[in-house]
Coordinates of N, CA and C in Angstrom, one line a residue:
X78 N 7.6 6.5 -23.2 CA 6.3 6.4 -22.7 C 5.8 5.1 -23.2
X79 N 4.9 4.4 -22.3 CA 4.3 3.2 -23.0 C 3.1 3.5 -23.3
X80 N 2.5 2.7 -24.3 CA 1.4 2.7 -25.0 C 0.0 2.5 -23.7
X81 N -0.9 3.2 -24.3 CA -2.1 3.1 -23.4 C -2.7 1.5 -23.5
X82 N -3.0 0.8 -22.6 CA -3.5 -0.3 -22.8 C -5.0 -0.6 -22.1
X83 N -5.7 -1.6 -22.6 CA -7.1 -1.7 -22.2 C -6.9 -2.4 -20.9
X84 N -7.9 -1.7 -19.8 CA -7.8 -2.4 -18.3 C -8.3 -3.9 -18.4
X85 N -9.2 -4.1 -19.3 CA -9.7 -5.6 -19.4 C -8.5 -6.7 -19.8
X86 N -7.5 -6.0 -20.7 CA -6.5 -6.8 -21.0 C -5.5 -6.9 -20.0
X87 N -5.4 -5.8 -19.2 CA -4.3 -5.8 -18.2 C -4.6 -6.6 -16.9
X88 N -6.1 -6.4 -16.6 CA -6.5 -7.0 -15.3 C -7.3 -8.2 -15.4
X89 N -7.9 -8.5 -16.6 CA -8.8 -9.4 -17.0 C -10.4 -8.9 -17.0
X90 N -11.1 -9.5 -17.6 CA -12.6 -9.0 -17.6 C -13.4 -9.5 -16.3
X91 N -14.4 -8.3 -15.8 CA -15.1 -8.8 -14.7 C -16.0 -9.9 -14.9
X92 N -16.3 -10.7 -13.9 CA -17.1 -11.8 -14.0 C -18.6 -11.6 -14.5
X93 N -19.0 -12.0 -15.5 CA -20.3 -11.5 -16.1 C -21.6 -11.8 -15.1
X94 N -21.5 -12.7 -14.1 CA -22.6 -12.8 -13.2 C -22.4 -12.2 -11.9
X95 N -21.1 -11.7 -11.7 CA -20.9 -11.0 -10.5 C -21.8 -9.6 -10.2
X96 N -22.1 -8.8 -11.1 CA -23.0 -7.5 -10.9 C -24.3 -8.0 -10.9
X97 N -24.8 -8.9 -11.5 CA -26.1 -9.4 -11.3 C -26.4 -9.9 -9.9
X98 N -25.5 -10.8 -9.3 CA -25.8 -11.1 -8.1 C -25.7 -10.2 -7.1
X99 N -24.8 -9.1 -7.2 CA -24.9 -7.9 -6.3 C -26.2 -7.2 -6.5
X100 N -26.7 -6.9 -7.5 CA -27.9 -6.3 -7.5 C -28.9 -7.0 -7.0
X101 N -28.9 -8.4 -7.2 CA -30.0 -9.2 -6.6 C -30.0 -9.1 -5.0
X102 N -28.8 -9.3 -4.7 CA -28.6 -9.2 -3.2 C -29.2 -7.8 -2.5
X103 N -28.7 -6.8 -3.4 CA -29.4 -5.3 -2.9 C -30.5 -5.2 -2.8
X104 N -31.4 -5.8 -4.0 CA -32.7 -5.7 -4.1 C -33.4 -6.6 -2.9
X105 N -32.9 -7.8 -2.6 CA -33.6 -8.5 -1.4 C -33.4 -7.8 -0.1
X106 N -32.2 -7.1 0.1 CA -32.1 -6.6 1.5 C -33.0 -5.4 1.6
X107 N -32.9 -4.7 0.4 CA -34.0 -3.3 0.3 C -35.3 -3.8 0.7
X108 N -35.6 -4.8 0.0 CA -37.3 -5.2 0.3 C -37.4 -5.7 1.6
X109 N -36.4 -6.4 2.1 CA -36.6 -7.0 3.5 C -36.9 -5.7 4.4
X110 N -35.8 -4.8 4.3 CA -35.9 -3.6 5.1 C -37.2 -2.8 4.9
X111 N -37.6 -2.5 3.7 CA -38.9 -1.8 3.7 C -40.2 -2.6 4.1
X112 N -40.0 -3.9 4.1 CA -41.0 -4.8 4.7 C -41.3 -4.6 6.2
X113 N -39.8 -4.6 6.8 CA -39.9 -4.5 8.3 C -40.5 -3.0 8.8
X114 N -39.9 -2.1 7.9 CA -40.2 -0.8 8.3 C -41.8 -0.6 8.2
X115 N -42.4 -1.0 7.1 CA -43.9 -1.2 7.0 C -44.6 -1.7 8.1
X116 N -44.2 -2.8 8.5 CA -44.7 -3.6 9.7 C -44.5 -2.7 10.7
X117 N -43.5 -2.3 11.0 CA -43.1 -1.4 12.1 C -44.1 -0.1 12.3
X118 N -44.2 0.7 11.3 CA -45.2 1.7 11.2 C -46.8 1.2 11.5
X119 N -47.0 0.1 11.0 CA -48.3 -0.3 11.1 C -48.5 -0.6 12.6
X120 N -47.6 -1.6 13.2 CA -47.9 -1.9 14.5 C -47.8 -0.6 15.5
X121 N -47.0 0.2 15.2 CA -47.0 1.6 16.1 C -48.0 2.4 16.0
X122 N -48.6 2.4 14.7 CA -49.9 3.3 14.6 C -51.1 2.6 14.9
X123 N -51.4 1.4 15.2 CA -52.6 0.8 15.6 C -52.2 -0.1 16.8
X124 N -52.2 0.8 17.9 CA -52.1 0.1 19.2 C -53.3 -0.8 19.8
X125 N -53.1 -1.7 20.6 CA -54.2 -2.6 21.0 C -55.2 -1.7 21.8
X126 N -54.6 -0.7 22.7 CA -55.5 -0.1 23.4 C -55.1 1.3 23.2
X127 N -56.3 2.2 23.1 CA -56.0 3.7 22.9 C -56.8 4.5 23.9
X128 N -56.5 5.5 24.7 CA -57.3 5.9 25.5 C -57.2 7.6 25.6
X129 N -58.3 8.1 25.9 CA -58.4 9.7 26.1 C -59.1 10.0 27.4
X130 N -58.8 11.1 28.1 CA -59.5 11.6 29.3 C -60.4 12.6 28.6
X131 N -61.9 12.3 28.9 CA -62.9 13.0 28.3 C -63.1 14.3 29.3
X132 N -63.1 13.9 30.5 CA -63.4 14.9 31.8 C -63.3 14.5 33.0
X133 N -63.3 15.1 33.8 CA -63.2 14.8 35.3 C -64.1 15.8 36.2
X134 N -64.5 15.3 37.4 CA -65.4 16.0 38.3 C -65.0 15.7 39.6
X135 N -64.3 16.7 40.4 CA -64.0 16.6 41.8 C -65.4 16.5 42.7
X136 N -65.7 15.4 43.3 CA -66.8 15.1 43.8 C -66.9 15.8 45.2
X137 N -65.9 15.5 46.1 CA -65.8 16.0 47.5 C -64.3 15.9 47.9
X138 N -64.1 16.0 49.1 CA -62.7 16.2 49.7 C -61.9 14.8 49.4
X139 N -62.5 13.6 49.3 CA -61.9 12.6 49.2 C -62.3 11.6 47.9
X140 N -62.7 12.3 46.8 CA -63.0 11.6 45.8 C -63.3 12.5 44.7
X141 N -62.8 11.6 43.3 CA -63.1 12.4 42.1 C -63.5 11.5 41.0
X142 N -64.2 11.9 39.9 CA -64.6 10.8 39.1 C -64.1 11.3 37.7
X143 N -63.6 10.3 37.1 CA -63.0 10.7 35.6 C -63.7 10.0 34.6
X144 N -63.9 10.6 33.5 CA -64.5 9.8 32.4 C -63.4 9.6 31.2
X145 N -63.3 8.4 31.0 CA -62.2 8.0 30.2 C -62.9 7.1 29.0
X146 N -62.4 7.7 27.6 CA -62.8 6.9 26.3 C -61.6 5.9 26.0
X147 N -62.1 4.7 26.0 CA -61.2 3.9 25.5 C -61.4 2.9 24.4
X148 N -60.5 2.7 23.5 CA -60.7 1.8 22.1 C -59.9 0.9 22.2
X149 N -60.4 -0.4 22.0 CA -59.5 -1.5 22.0 C -59.6 -2.1 20.6
X150 N -58.6 -2.6 20.2 CA -58.4 -3.1 18.9 C -59.4 -4.2 18.5
X151 N -59.2 -5.2 19.4 CA -60.2 -6.3 19.3 C -61.0 -6.5 20.7
X152 N -62.1 -7.2 20.6 CA -62.9 -7.7 22.1 C -62.3 -8.3 22.8
X153 N -61.3 -9.1 22.5 CA -60.6 -10.0 23.7 C -59.3 -9.4 24.2
X154 N -59.1 -8.2 23.9 CA -58.0 -7.5 24.5 C -58.3 -7.0 26.0
X155 N -57.3 -7.3 26.8 CA -57.4 -7.2 28.3 C -56.4 -6.0 28.3
X156 N -57.0 -4.8 28.9 CA -56.1 -3.6 29.0 C -56.2 -3.2 30.4
X157 N -55.1 -2.6 30.9 CA -55.1 -1.9 32.1 C -54.9 -0.4 32.0
X158 N -55.8 0.4 32.7 CA -55.4 1.8 32.6 C -55.3 2.6 33.9
X159 N -54.5 3.7 34.0 CA -54.1 4.2 35.1 C -54.5 5.8 35.2
X160 N -55.1 6.3 36.2 CA -55.5 7.6 36.5 C -54.6 8.0 37.8
X161 N -54.4 9.4 37.7 CA -53.6 9.9 38.8 C -54.4 11.4 39.1
X162 N -54.8 11.6 40.4 CA -55.2 12.7 40.8 C -54.2 13.6 41.6
X163 N -54.3 14.9 41.4 CA -53.2 15.9 42.0 C -54.0 17.1 42.7
X164 N -53.4 17.4 43.9 CA -53.9 18.5 44.7 C -53.3 19.9 44.2
X165 N -53.6 20.9 44.9 CA -53.3 22.2 44.3 C -52.0 22.7 44.2
X166 N -51.3 21.8 45.2 CA -49.8 22.1 45.2 C -49.0 21.2 44.3
X167 N -49.7 20.4 43.5 CA -49.2 19.3 42.6 C -48.7 18.2 43.0
X168 N -49.1 17.9 44.2 CA -48.7 16.5 44.8 C -49.7 15.5 44.5
X169 N -49.4 14.2 44.3 CA -50.2 13.2 44.0 C -51.2 12.9 45.3
X170 N -52.5 13.1 45.2 CA -53.3 12.7 46.2 C -54.3 11.5 46.0
X171 N -54.2 10.9 44.7 CA -54.8 9.6 44.6 C -54.4 9.0 43.2
X172 N -54.6 7.7 43.3 CA -54.5 6.9 41.9 C -55.4 6.0 41.8
X173 N -55.7 5.5 40.6 CA -56.7 4.5 40.3 C -56.3 3.6 39.1
X174 N -56.2 2.4 39.2 CA -55.9 1.4 38.1 C -57.4 0.6 37.8
X175 N -57.7 0.5 36.6 CA -59.0 -0.2 36.3 C -58.8 -0.8 34.9
X176 N -59.6 -1.7 34.8 CA -59.6 -2.6 33.6 C -60.9 -2.2 32.9
X177 N -60.7 -1.5 31.7 CA -61.8 -0.7 31.1 C -62.4 -1.7 30.0
X178 N -63.7 -1.1 29.5 CA -64.3 -1.8 28.6 C -64.3 -0.7 27.2
X179 N -64.8 -1.4 26.1 CA -64.6 -0.4 24.9 C -65.6 0.4 25.0
X180 N -65.2 1.8 24.9 CA -66.1 2.9 24.8 C -65.9 3.9 26.2
X181 N -66.8 4.5 26.7 CA -66.7 5.4 27.7 C -66.7 4.8 29.0
X182 N -65.9 5.0 30.1 CA -65.7 4.3 31.3 C -65.8 5.7 32.1
X183 N -66.6 5.5 33.4 CA -66.7 6.4 34.5 C -65.9 5.6 35.6
X184 N -64.9 6.3 36.1 CA -64.1 5.8 37.2 C -63.8 6.8 38.2
X185 N -64.1 6.1 39.7 CA -64.1 6.8 40.7 C -62.7 6.7 41.4
X186 N -61.8 7.8 41.8 CA -60.8 8.0 42.3 C -60.8 8.6 43.6
X187 N -60.2 7.6 44.6 CA -60.4 8.2 46.1 C -59.0 9.0 46.2
X188 N -59.1 9.9 47.1 CA -58.1 10.8 47.3 C -57.8 11.0 48.8
X189 N -56.6 11.5 49.0 CA -56.3 11.8 50.4 C -56.9 12.9 50.9
X190 N -56.8 13.8 50.0 CA -57.4 15.4 50.4 C -57.9 15.7 49.0
X191 N -58.5 17.0 48.9 CA -59.2 17.6 47.7 C -58.3 17.5 46.5
X192 N -58.8 17.0 45.4 CA -58.0 17.1 44.3 C -58.2 18.2 43.3
X193 N -57.3 18.8 42.7 CA -57.8 19.9 41.9 C -57.7 19.5 40.2
X194 N -57.1 18.2 40.0 CA -57.1 17.7 38.5 C -56.9 16.4 38.6
X195 N -57.4 15.6 37.6 CA -56.9 14.2 37.2 C -56.5 14.1 36.1
X196 N -55.4 13.3 35.8 CA -54.5 13.0 34.6 C -54.6 11.6 34.3
X197 N -54.8 11.2 33.1 CA -54.9 10.0 32.5 C -53.4 9.4 32.0
X198 N -52.8 8.5 32.7 CA -51.4 8.0 32.5 C -51.5 7.4 31.2
X199 N -52.6 6.6 31.0 CA -52.7 5.7 29.8 C -53.1 4.4 30.0
X200 N -53.3 3.6 28.9 CA -53.7 2.2 29.1 C -52.6 1.3 28.4
X201 N -52.2 0.2 29.0 CA -51.4 -0.9 28.4 C -52.2 -2.2 28.5
X202 N -51.4 -3.1 27.6 CA -51.8 -4.3 27.5 C -50.8 -5.3 27.5
X203 N -50.8 -6.6 27.7 CA -49.6 -7.4 27.8 C -48.6 -7.4 26.7
X204 N -49.2 -7.1 25.4 CA -48.3 -6.8 24.2 C -48.0 -5.4 23.9
X205 N -48.5 -4.6 24.7 CA -48.2 -3.1 24.6 C -47.9 -2.4 25.9
X206 N -46.5 -2.3 26.0 CA -46.1 -1.7 27.3 C -46.1 -0.2 27.3
X207 N -46.0 0.4 26.3 CA -46.1 1.9 26.3 C -47.5 2.3 26.4
X208 N -47.8 3.2 27.5 CA -49.3 3.6 27.7 C -49.6 4.5 26.7
X209 N -50.9 4.2 26.4 CA -51.5 5.3 25.2 C -52.9 5.5 25.6

C-alpha cells in the first residue's frame, strides 16, 4: 500500500484569490437580484391608477349610473377606465369608457335594454396595461 499523501502536494494548492473572487461575484449577483426584486415589488404594489366600484343605480330601461372611486399616483397621469353593464340573462347590454379624475366619478352607461348589474373592468394608463 502506498502512503497517504497531502492533496495539496499531489494537485497543487488552490489559487489564493480564486475563492475571494467567487464570493465577490456571488455577492454582486445576489445584490443585483435583490435590487431588481425590490424594484419589481414596489412597481407592482403602487400602480399609476387604482379604481373601485362604489355602487351603481339602474336609472331606466336604457341607462345606468355607476360611482367609481379612482386614485391616481400623480396629477399628470392620464388614465382610461371601463365599465360594463349586464342584463338579467348575463349578456352585455352596455359599455362605457371614460377618463377619470382623481376621486369619485359618476359615470352614465347607456344600455340596449334594462341592466341588472354594472361591473368595473378597471383603469389603465400608457405605462400600466393591466387594469386595476
